[in-house]
PDB file of N, CA and C in Angstrom:
ATOM      1  N   SER C   1      -6.505  16.184   0.796  1.00 80.00           N
ATOM      2  CA  SER C   1      -5.852  16.050   2.085  1.00 80.00           C
ATOM      3  C   SER C   1      -4.544  15.596   1.679  1.00 80.00           C
ATOM      4  N   GLN C   2      -3.825  15.593   2.707  1.00 86.00           N
ATOM      5  CA  GLN C   2      -2.232  15.069   2.694  1.00 86.00           C
ATOM      6  C   GLN C   2      -1.969  14.084   4.003  1.00 86.00           C
ATOM      7  N   VAL C   3      -1.157  13.060   3.876  1.00 88.00           N
ATOM      8  CA  VAL C   3      -0.868  12.354   4.728  1.00 88.00           C
ATOM      9  C   VAL C   3       0.743  12.334   4.992  1.00 88.00           C
ATOM     10  N   LEU C   4       1.130  12.586   6.293  1.00 85.00           N
ATOM     11  CA  LEU C   4       2.529  12.697   6.661  1.00 85.00           C
ATOM     12  C   LEU C   4       2.778  11.590   7.712  1.00 85.00           C
ATOM     13  N   ASP C   5       4.127  11.211   7.652  1.00 82.00           N
ATOM     14  CA  ASP C   5       4.458  10.119   8.861  1.00 82.00           C
ATOM     15  C   ASP C   5       4.955  10.948   9.982  1.00 82.00           C
ATOM     16  N   THR C   6       4.525  10.291  11.288  1.00 83.00           N
ATOM     17  CA  THR C   6       4.950  11.144  12.396  1.00 83.00           C
ATOM     18  C   THR C   6       5.399  10.050  13.303  1.00 83.00           C
ATOM     19  N   LYS C   7       6.232  10.461  14.449  1.00 81.00           N
ATOM     20  CA  LYS C   7       6.526   9.477  15.415  1.00 81.00           C
ATOM     21  C   LYS C   7       6.865  10.074  16.749  1.00 81.00           C
ATOM     22  N   ASP C   8       6.084  10.031  17.698  1.00 82.00           N
ATOM     23  CA  ASP C   8       6.265  10.515  19.103  1.00 82.00           C
ATOM     24  C   ASP C   8       6.391  12.150  19.092  1.00 82.00           C
ATOM     25  N   VAL C   9       5.478  12.691  18.223  1.00 85.00           N
ATOM     26  CA  VAL C   9       5.393  14.036  18.192  1.00 85.00           C
ATOM     27  C   VAL C   9       3.995  14.760  18.781  1.00 85.00           C
ATOM     28  N   GLN C  10       3.735  15.698  19.229  1.00 90.00           N
ATOM     29  CA  GLN C  10       2.666  16.314  19.544  1.00 90.00           C
ATOM     30  C   GLN C  10       2.399  17.476  18.574  1.00 90.00           C
ATOM     31  N   VAL C  11       1.125  17.517  17.858  1.00 94.00           N
ATOM     32  CA  VAL C  11       0.772  18.571  17.019  1.00 94.00           C
ATOM     33  C   VAL C  11      -0.039  19.522  17.514  1.00 94.00           C
ATOM     34  N   PHE C  12       0.140  20.841  17.708  1.00 96.00           N
ATOM     35  CA  PHE C  12      -0.792  21.806  18.144  1.00 96.00           C
ATOM     36  C   PHE C  12      -1.724  22.542  17.221  1.00 96.00           C
ATOM     37  N   LYS C  13      -1.101  22.846  15.998  1.00 97.00           N
ATOM     38  CA  LYS C  13      -1.946  23.506  14.788  1.00 97.00           C
ATOM     39  C   LYS C  13      -1.365  23.260  13.415  1.00 97.00           C
ATOM     40  N   VAL C  14      -2.094  23.200  12.655  1.00 96.00           N
ATOM     41  CA  VAL C  14      -1.624  23.100  11.087  1.00 96.00           C
ATOM     42  C   VAL C  14      -2.254  24.211  10.329  1.00 96.00           C
ATOM     43  N   THR C  15      -1.468  25.049   9.603  1.00 95.00           N
ATOM     44  CA  THR C  15      -2.103  25.981   8.568  1.00 95.00           C
ATOM     45  C   THR C  15      -1.679  25.483   7.158  1.00 95.00           C
ATOM     46  N   VAL C  16      -2.534  25.777   6.094  1.00 93.00           N
ATOM     47  CA  VAL C  16      -2.124  25.667   4.632  1.00 93.00           C
ATOM     48  C   VAL C  16      -2.369  27.049   4.181  1.00 93.00           C
ATOM     49  N   ASN C  17      -1.435  27.540   3.446  1.00 92.00           N
ATOM     50  CA  ASN C  17      -1.577  28.787   2.900  1.00 92.00           C
ATOM     51  C   ASN C  17      -2.077  29.803   3.917  1.00 92.00           C
ATOM     52  N   GLY C  18      -1.644  29.749   5.119  1.00 93.00           N
ATOM     53  CA  GLY C  18      -2.115  30.718   6.089  1.00 93.00           C
ATOM     54  C   GLY C  18      -3.445  30.632   6.787  1.00 93.00           C
ATOM     55  N   GLN C  19      -4.167  29.566   6.261  1.00 94.00           N
ATOM     56  CA  GLN C  19      -5.502  29.277   6.752  1.00 94.00           C
ATOM     57  C   GLN C  19      -5.386  27.966   7.730  1.00 94.00           C
ATOM     58  N   ASP C  20      -6.136  28.035   8.710  1.00 95.00           N
ATOM     59  CA  ASP C  20      -6.101  26.842   9.692  1.00 95.00           C
ATOM     60  C   ASP C  20      -6.611  25.656   8.924  1.00 95.00           C
ATOM     61  N   ALA C  21      -5.998  24.486   9.122  1.00 95.00           N
ATOM     62  CA  ALA C  21      -6.486  23.321   8.563  1.00 95.00           C
ATOM     63  C   ALA C  21      -6.755  22.264   9.809  1.00 95.00           C
ATOM     64  N   GLN C  22      -7.676  21.286   9.324  1.00 95.00           N
ATOM     65  CA  GLN C  22      -8.050  20.307  10.275  1.00 95.00           C
ATOM     66  C   GLN C  22      -7.053  19.214  10.013  1.00 95.00           C
ATOM     67  N   PHE C  23      -6.715  18.467  11.128  1.00 96.00           N
ATOM     68  CA  PHE C  23      -5.890  17.470  11.223  1.00 96.00           C
ATOM     69  C   PHE C  23      -6.092  16.154  12.197  1.00 96.00           C
ATOM     70  N   ALA C  24      -5.782  14.971  12.008  1.00 95.00           N
ATOM     71  CA  ALA C  24      -5.939  13.999  12.689  1.00 95.00           C
ATOM     72  C   ALA C  24      -5.007  12.972  12.622  1.00 95.00           C
ATOM     73  N   PHE C  25      -4.632  12.242  13.724  1.00 94.00           N
ATOM     74  CA  PHE C  25      -3.622  11.183  13.728  1.00 94.00           C
ATOM     75  C   PHE C  25      -4.337   9.797  13.451  1.00 94.00           C
ATOM     76  N   GLY C  26      -3.860   9.056  12.660  1.00 92.00           N
ATOM     77  CA  GLY C  26      -4.449   7.791  12.309  1.00 92.00           C
ATOM     78  C   GLY C  26      -3.823   6.786  13.322  1.00 92.00           C
ATOM     79  N   GLU C  27      -4.019   5.403  12.955  1.00 92.00           N
ATOM     80  CA  GLU C  27      -3.530   4.204  13.867  1.00 92.00           C
ATOM     81  C   GLU C  27      -2.078   4.208  13.811  1.00 92.00           C
ATOM     82  N   LYS C  28      -1.503   4.001  15.054  1.00 89.00           N
ATOM     83  CA  LYS C  28       0.004   3.854  15.267  1.00 89.00           C
ATOM     84  C   LYS C  28       0.557   2.582  14.517  1.00 89.00           C
ATOM     85  N   HIS C  29       1.450   2.567  13.891  1.00 84.00           N
ATOM     86  CA  HIS C  29       2.004   1.326  13.205  1.00 84.00           C
ATOM     87  C   HIS C  29       3.349   1.052  13.955  1.00 84.00           C
ATOM     88  N   SER C  30       3.774  -0.147  14.250  1.00 77.00           N
ATOM     89  CA  SER C  30       4.891  -0.458  15.087  1.00 77.00           C
ATOM     90  C   SER C  30       6.274   0.154  14.650  1.00 77.00           C
ATOM     91  N   PHE C  31       6.432   0.153  13.170  1.00 73.00           N
ATOM     92  CA  PHE C  31       7.816   0.749  12.834  1.00 73.00           C
ATOM     93  C   PHE C  31       7.771   1.992  11.965  1.00 73.00           C
ATOM     94  N   LYS C  32       6.474   2.196  11.491  1.00 74.00           N
ATOM     95  CA  LYS C  32       6.371   3.250  10.521  1.00 74.00           C
ATOM     96  C   LYS C  32       5.975   4.596  11.222  1.00 74.00           C
ATOM     97  N   GLY C  33       5.548   4.432  12.507  1.00 81.00           N
ATOM     98  CA  GLY C  33       4.947   5.589  13.334  1.00 81.00           C
ATOM     99  C   GLY C  33       3.607   5.643  13.091  1.00 81.00           C
ATOM    100  N   THR C  34       3.019   6.986  13.126  1.00 88.00           N
ATOM    101  CA  THR C  34       1.683   7.386  13.264  1.00 88.00           C
ATOM    102  C   THR C  34       1.419   8.433  12.082  1.00 88.00           C
ATOM    103  N   PRO C  35       0.397   7.944  11.002  1.00 91.00           N
ATOM    104  CA  PRO C  35       0.157   8.876  10.056  1.00 91.00           C
ATOM    105  C   PRO C  35      -0.703  10.181  10.543  1.00 91.00           C
ATOM    106  N   LEU C  36      -0.311  11.343  10.098  1.00 92.00           N
ATOM    107  CA  LEU C  36      -0.992  12.681  10.394  1.00 92.00           C
ATOM    108  C   LEU C  36      -1.618  13.110   9.126  1.00 92.00           C
ATOM    109  N   GLU C  37      -2.941  12.989   9.167  1.00 94.00           N
ATOM    110  CA  GLU C  37      -3.737  13.493   8.046  1.00 94.00           C
ATOM    111  C   GLU C  37      -4.064  14.821   7.991  1.00 94.00           C
ATOM    112  N   ILE C  38      -3.819  15.689   7.049  1.00 94.00           N
ATOM    113  CA  ILE C  38      -4.107  17.024   7.025  1.00 94.00           C
ATOM    114  C   ILE C  38      -5.115  17.212   5.826  1.00 94.00           C
ATOM    115  N   THR C  39      -6.390  17.836   6.464  1.00 92.00           N
ATOM    116  CA  THR C  39      -7.194  18.028   5.388  1.00 92.00           C
ATOM    117  C   THR C  39      -7.293  19.630   5.113  1.00 92.00           C
ATOM    118  N   PHE C  40      -7.035  19.961   3.748  1.00 91.00           N
ATOM    119  CA  PHE C  40      -6.678  21.274   3.399  1.00 91.00           C
ATOM    120  C   PHE C  40      -8.036  22.116   3.531  1.00 91.00           C
ATOM    121  N   PRO C  41      -7.889  23.483   3.865  1.00 86.00           N
ATOM    122  CA  PRO C  41      -9.113  24.165   4.107  1.00 86.00           C
ATOM    123  C   PRO C  41     -10.017  24.588   2.774  1.00 86.00           C
ATOM    124  N   LYS C  42      -9.235  24.588   1.736  1.00 82.00           N
ATOM    125  CA  LYS C  42     -10.049  24.680   0.430  1.00 82.00           C
ATOM    126  C   LYS C  42      -9.274  23.879  -0.532  1.00 82.00           C
ATOM    127  N   GLU C  43      -9.998  23.319  -1.556  1.00 85.00           N
ATOM    128  CA  GLU C  43      -9.303  22.426  -2.759  1.00 85.00           C
ATOM    129  C   GLU C  43      -8.322  23.325  -3.470  1.00 85.00           C
ATOM    130  N   LEU C  44      -7.161  22.799  -3.860  1.00 83.00           N
ATOM    131  CA  LEU C  44      -6.115  23.516  -4.559  1.00 83.00           C
ATOM    132  C   LEU C  44      -6.273  23.026  -6.061  1.00 83.00           C
ATOM    133  N   ARG C  45      -5.940  23.999  -6.899  1.00 85.00           N
ATOM    134  CA  ARG C  45      -5.937  23.700  -8.396  1.00 85.00           C
ATOM    135  C   ARG C  45      -4.690  22.906  -8.674  1.00 85.00           C
ATOM    136  N   ARG C  46      -4.791  22.159  -9.769  1.00 86.00           N
ATOM    137  CA  ARG C  46      -3.541  21.368 -10.239  1.00 86.00           C
ATOM    138  C   ARG C  46      -2.481  22.261 -10.452  1.00 86.00           C
ATOM    139  N   GLY C  47      -1.423  21.848  -9.869  1.00 86.00           N
ATOM    140  CA  GLY C  47      -0.118  22.650  -9.885  1.00 86.00           C
ATOM    141  C   GLY C  47       0.070  23.883  -9.028  1.00 86.00           C
ATOM    142  N   GLN C  48      -0.998  24.018  -8.307  1.00 86.00           N
ATOM    143  CA  GLN C  48      -0.828  24.996  -7.235  1.00 86.00           C
ATOM    144  C   GLN C  48      -0.012  24.678  -6.036  1.00 86.00           C
ATOM    145  N   GLU C  49       0.804  25.643  -5.549  1.00 89.00           N
ATOM    146  CA  GLU C  49       1.620  25.320  -4.474  1.00 89.00           C
ATOM    147  C   GLU C  49       0.893  25.603  -3.119  1.00 89.00           C
ATOM    148  N   ALA C  50       1.448  24.810  -2.279  1.00 89.00           N
ATOM    149  CA  ALA C  50       0.706  25.060  -0.915  1.00 89.00           C
ATOM    150  C   ALA C  50       1.806  25.023   0.193  1.00 89.00           C
ATOM    151  N   ILE C  51       1.842  26.039   1.166  1.00 91.00           N
ATOM    152  CA  ILE C  51       2.616  26.232   2.294  1.00 91.00           C
ATOM    153  C   ILE C  51       2.110  25.684   3.484  1.00 91.00           C
ATOM    154  N   VAL C  52       2.612  24.537   3.875  1.00 92.00           N
ATOM    155  CA  VAL C  52       2.000  23.786   5.054  1.00 92.00           C
ATOM    156  C   VAL C  52       2.980  23.897   6.413  1.00 92.00           C
ATOM    157  N   GLU C  53       2.343  24.773   7.356  1.00 94.00           N
ATOM    158  CA  GLU C  53       2.856  25.077   8.591  1.00 94.00           C
ATOM    159  C   GLU C  53       2.348  24.215   9.785  1.00 94.00           C
ATOM    160  N   ILE C  54       3.231  23.412  10.244  1.00 93.00           N
ATOM    161  CA  ILE C  54       2.854  22.698  11.518  1.00 93.00           C
ATOM    162  C   ILE C  54       3.446  23.118  12.728  1.00 93.00           C
ATOM    163  N   SER C  55       2.696  23.280  13.907  1.00 94.00           N
ATOM    164  CA  SER C  55       3.274  23.739  15.055  1.00 94.00           C
ATOM    165  C   SER C  55       3.320  22.346  16.062  1.00 94.00           C
ATOM    166  N   PHE C  56       4.388  21.990  16.423  1.00 89.00           N
ATOM    167  CA  PHE C  56       4.696  20.714  17.028  1.00 89.00           C
ATOM    168  C   PHE C  56       5.576  20.629  18.057  1.00 89.00           C
ATOM    169  N   GLU C  57       5.584  19.582  18.860  1.00 87.00           N
ATOM    170  CA  GLU C  57       6.566  19.452  19.967  1.00 87.00           C
ATOM    171  C   GLU C  57       7.214  17.902  19.899  1.00 87.00           C
ATOM    172  N   SER C  58       8.513  18.025  19.739  1.00 80.00           N
ATOM    173  CA  SER C  58       9.009  16.619  19.709  1.00 80.00           C
ATOM    174  C   SER C  58       9.258  16.143  21.032  1.00 80.00           C
ATOM    175  N   SER C  59       9.770  14.835  21.103  1.00 77.00           N
ATOM    176  CA  SER C  59      10.026  14.193  22.452  1.00 77.00           C
ATOM    177  C   SER C  59      11.507  13.464  22.312  1.00 77.00           C
ATOM    178  N   PRO C  60      11.958  13.084  23.426  1.00 74.00           N
ATOM    179  CA  PRO C  60      13.315  12.386  23.434  1.00 74.00           C
ATOM    180  C   PRO C  60      13.086  11.122  22.621  1.00 74.00           C
ATOM    181  N   LYS C  61      11.896  10.559  22.517  1.00 74.00           N
ATOM    182  CA  LYS C  61      11.565   9.241  21.832  1.00 74.00           C
ATOM    183  C   LYS C  61      11.550   9.649  20.330  1.00 74.00           C
ATOM    184  N   SER C  62      11.505  10.846  19.822  1.00 73.00           N
ATOM    185  CA  SER C  62      11.166  10.963  18.410  1.00 73.00           C
ATOM    186  C   SER C  62      12.536  10.597  17.490  1.00 73.00           C
ATOM    187  N   SER C  63      12.545   9.333  17.041  1.00 69.00           N
ATOM    188  CA  SER C  63      13.650   8.908  16.506  1.00 69.00           C
ATOM    189  C   SER C  63      13.820   9.787  15.142  1.00 69.00           C
ATOM    190  N   ALA C  64      15.058   9.717  14.834  1.00 68.00           N
ATOM    191  CA  ALA C  64      15.760  10.479  13.606  1.00 68.00           C
ATOM    192  C   ALA C  64      15.495  11.958  13.462  1.00 68.00           C
ATOM    193  N   LEU C  65      14.959  12.395  14.505  1.00 74.00           N
ATOM    194  CA  LEU C  65      14.907  14.031  14.625  1.00 74.00           C
ATOM    195  C   LEU C  65      16.133  14.375  15.312  1.00 74.00           C
ATOM    196  N   GLN C  66      16.688  15.387  14.735  1.00 78.00           N
ATOM    197  CA  GLN C  66      17.938  15.956  15.429  1.00 78.00           C
ATOM    198  C   GLN C  66      17.754  17.489  15.201  1.00 78.00           C
ATOM    199  N   TRP C  67      18.452  18.169  16.307  1.00 80.00           N
ATOM    200  CA  TRP C  67      18.266  19.650  16.340  1.00 80.00           C
ATOM    201  C   TRP C  67      19.640  20.231  16.408  1.00 80.00           C
ATOM    202  N   PHE C  68      19.965  21.197  15.560  1.00 87.00           N
ATOM    203  CA  PHE C  68      21.164  22.172  15.822  1.00 87.00           C
ATOM    204  C   PHE C  68      20.762  23.378  16.633  1.00 87.00           C
ATOM    205  N   THR C  69      21.668  23.665  17.473  1.00 90.00           N
ATOM    206  CA  THR C  69      21.331  24.941  18.295  1.00 90.00           C
ATOM    207  C   THR C  69      21.537  26.075  17.417  1.00 90.00           C
ATOM    208  N   PRO C  70      21.035  27.193  17.808  1.00 94.00           N
ATOM    209  CA  PRO C  70      21.261  28.485  16.966  1.00 94.00           C
ATOM    210  C   PRO C  70      22.873  28.729  16.771  1.00 94.00           C
ATOM    211  N   GLU C  71      23.721  28.281  17.840  1.00 94.00           N
ATOM    212  CA  GLU C  71      25.139  28.450  17.587  1.00 94.00           C
ATOM    213  C   GLU C  71      25.703  27.568  16.507  1.00 94.00           C
ATOM    214  N   GLN C  72      25.158  26.487  16.305  1.00 93.00           N
ATOM    215  CA  GLN C  72      25.466  25.514  15.139  1.00 93.00           C
ATOM    216  C   GLN C  72      25.260  25.787  13.752  1.00 93.00           C
ATOM    217  N   THR C  73      24.185  26.696  13.549  1.00 90.00           N
ATOM    218  CA  THR C  73      23.721  27.227  12.266  1.00 90.00           C
ATOM    219  C   THR C  73      24.487  28.267  11.841  1.00 90.00           C
ATOM    220  N   SER C  74      24.449  28.595  10.367  1.00 90.00           N
ATOM    221  CA  SER C  74      25.175  29.662   9.690  1.00 90.00           C
ATOM    222  C   SER C  74      24.691  31.002   9.993  1.00 90.00           C
ATOM    223  N   GLY C  75      23.456  31.322  10.382  1.00 92.00           N
ATOM    224  CA  GLY C  75      22.935  32.572  10.757  1.00 92.00           C
ATOM    225  C   GLY C  75      23.115  32.752  12.235  1.00 92.00           C
ATOM    226  N   LYS C  76      23.235  31.701  12.933  1.00 94.00           N
ATOM    227  CA  LYS C  76      23.431  31.850  14.396  1.00 94.00           C
ATOM    228  C   LYS C  76      22.321  32.362  15.299  1.00 94.00           C
ATOM    229  N   LYS C  77      21.141  32.430  14.549  1.00 94.00           N
ATOM    230  CA  LYS C  77      20.016  33.144  15.223  1.00 94.00           C
ATOM    231  C   LYS C  77      18.714  32.277  15.608  1.00 94.00           C
ATOM    232  N   HIS C  78      18.568  31.065  14.780  1.00 92.00           N
ATOM    233  CA  HIS C  78      17.495  30.153  15.109  1.00 92.00           C
ATOM    234  C   HIS C  78      18.027  28.805  15.156  1.00 92.00           C
ATOM    235  N   PRO C  79      17.309  27.873  15.868  1.00 90.00           N
ATOM    236  CA  PRO C  79      17.555  26.348  15.807  1.00 90.00           C
ATOM    237  C   PRO C  79      17.159  25.858  14.616  1.00 90.00           C
ATOM    238  N   PHE C  80      17.645  24.664  14.308  1.00 87.00           N
ATOM    239  CA  PHE C  80      17.246  24.004  12.894  1.00 87.00           C
ATOM    240  C   PHE C  80      17.142  22.500  13.263  1.00 87.00           C
ATOM    241  N   LEU C  81      15.896  22.177  12.855  1.00 80.00           N
ATOM    242  CA  LEU C  81      15.454  20.688  12.984  1.00 80.00           C
ATOM    243  C   LEU C  81      15.672  19.975  11.733  1.00 80.00           C
ATOM    244  N   PHE C  82      16.335  18.815  11.686  1.00 78.00           N
ATOM    245  CA  PHE C  82      16.395  17.979  10.353  1.00 78.00           C
ATOM    246  C   PHE C  82      15.847  16.435  10.752  1.00 78.00           C
ATOM    247  N   SER C  83      15.577  15.797   9.781  1.00 75.00           N
ATOM    248  CA  SER C  83      15.301  14.436   9.792  1.00 75.00           C
ATOM    249  C   SER C  83      16.118  13.396   8.901  1.00 75.00           C
ATOM    250  N   GLN C  84      16.427  12.178   9.506  1.00 68.00           N
ATOM    251  CA  GLN C  84      17.115  11.359   8.735  1.00 68.00           C
ATOM    252  C   GLN C  84      16.278  10.254   8.374  1.00 68.00           C
ATOM    253  N   CYS C  85      14.854  10.423   8.207  1.00 64.00           N
ATOM    254  CA  CYS C  85      14.002   9.367   8.048  1.00 64.00           C
ATOM    255  C   CYS C  85      13.857   9.342   6.317  1.00 64.00           C
ATOM    256  N   GLN C  86      13.515   8.167   5.869  1.00 61.00           N
ATOM    257  CA  GLN C  86      13.276   7.888   4.544  1.00 61.00           C
ATOM    258  C   GLN C  86      11.898   7.453   4.279  1.00 61.00           C
ATOM    259  N   VAL C  87      11.556   7.622   3.036  1.00 58.00           N
ATOM    260  CA  VAL C  87      10.148   7.205   2.570  1.00 58.00           C
ATOM    261  C   VAL C  87      10.199   5.498   2.586  1.00 58.00           C
ATOM    262  N   VAL C  88       9.148   5.077   3.260  1.00 55.00           N
ATOM    263  CA  VAL C  88       9.037   3.595   3.215  1.00 55.00           C
ATOM    264  C   VAL C  88       7.814   3.230   2.420  1.00 55.00           C
ATOM    265  N   PHE C  89       7.848   2.349   1.297  1.00 51.00           N
ATOM    266  CA  PHE C  89       6.666   1.938   0.785  1.00 51.00           C
ATOM    267  C   PHE C  89       6.546   0.354   0.880  1.00 51.00           C
ATOM    268  N   LEU C  90       5.382  -0.005   1.260  1.00 46.00           N
ATOM    269  CA  LEU C  90       5.064  -1.343   1.453  1.00 46.00           C
ATOM    270  C   LEU C  90       3.945  -1.814   0.693  1.00 46.00           C
TER     271      LEU C  90
END
């Protein structure tokens, strides 16, 4: 499994290498957000790559998430989401 940080997002679906994956939110933390634990549908071999796709919706309270409109991107076709968050180790 893999744990990611989230804050004020709603997750609808997670896939790993094209297969549906189980996911659950952990306990919310005051400044670190809420952990999202993804359980891979099958075990990966050492060194094997995984493509994780997350269908989600952000909210205006989603700190450090910013969007470019399609017109602001180089291809001018799709919006672009980026995060200014940093890894926090405690």
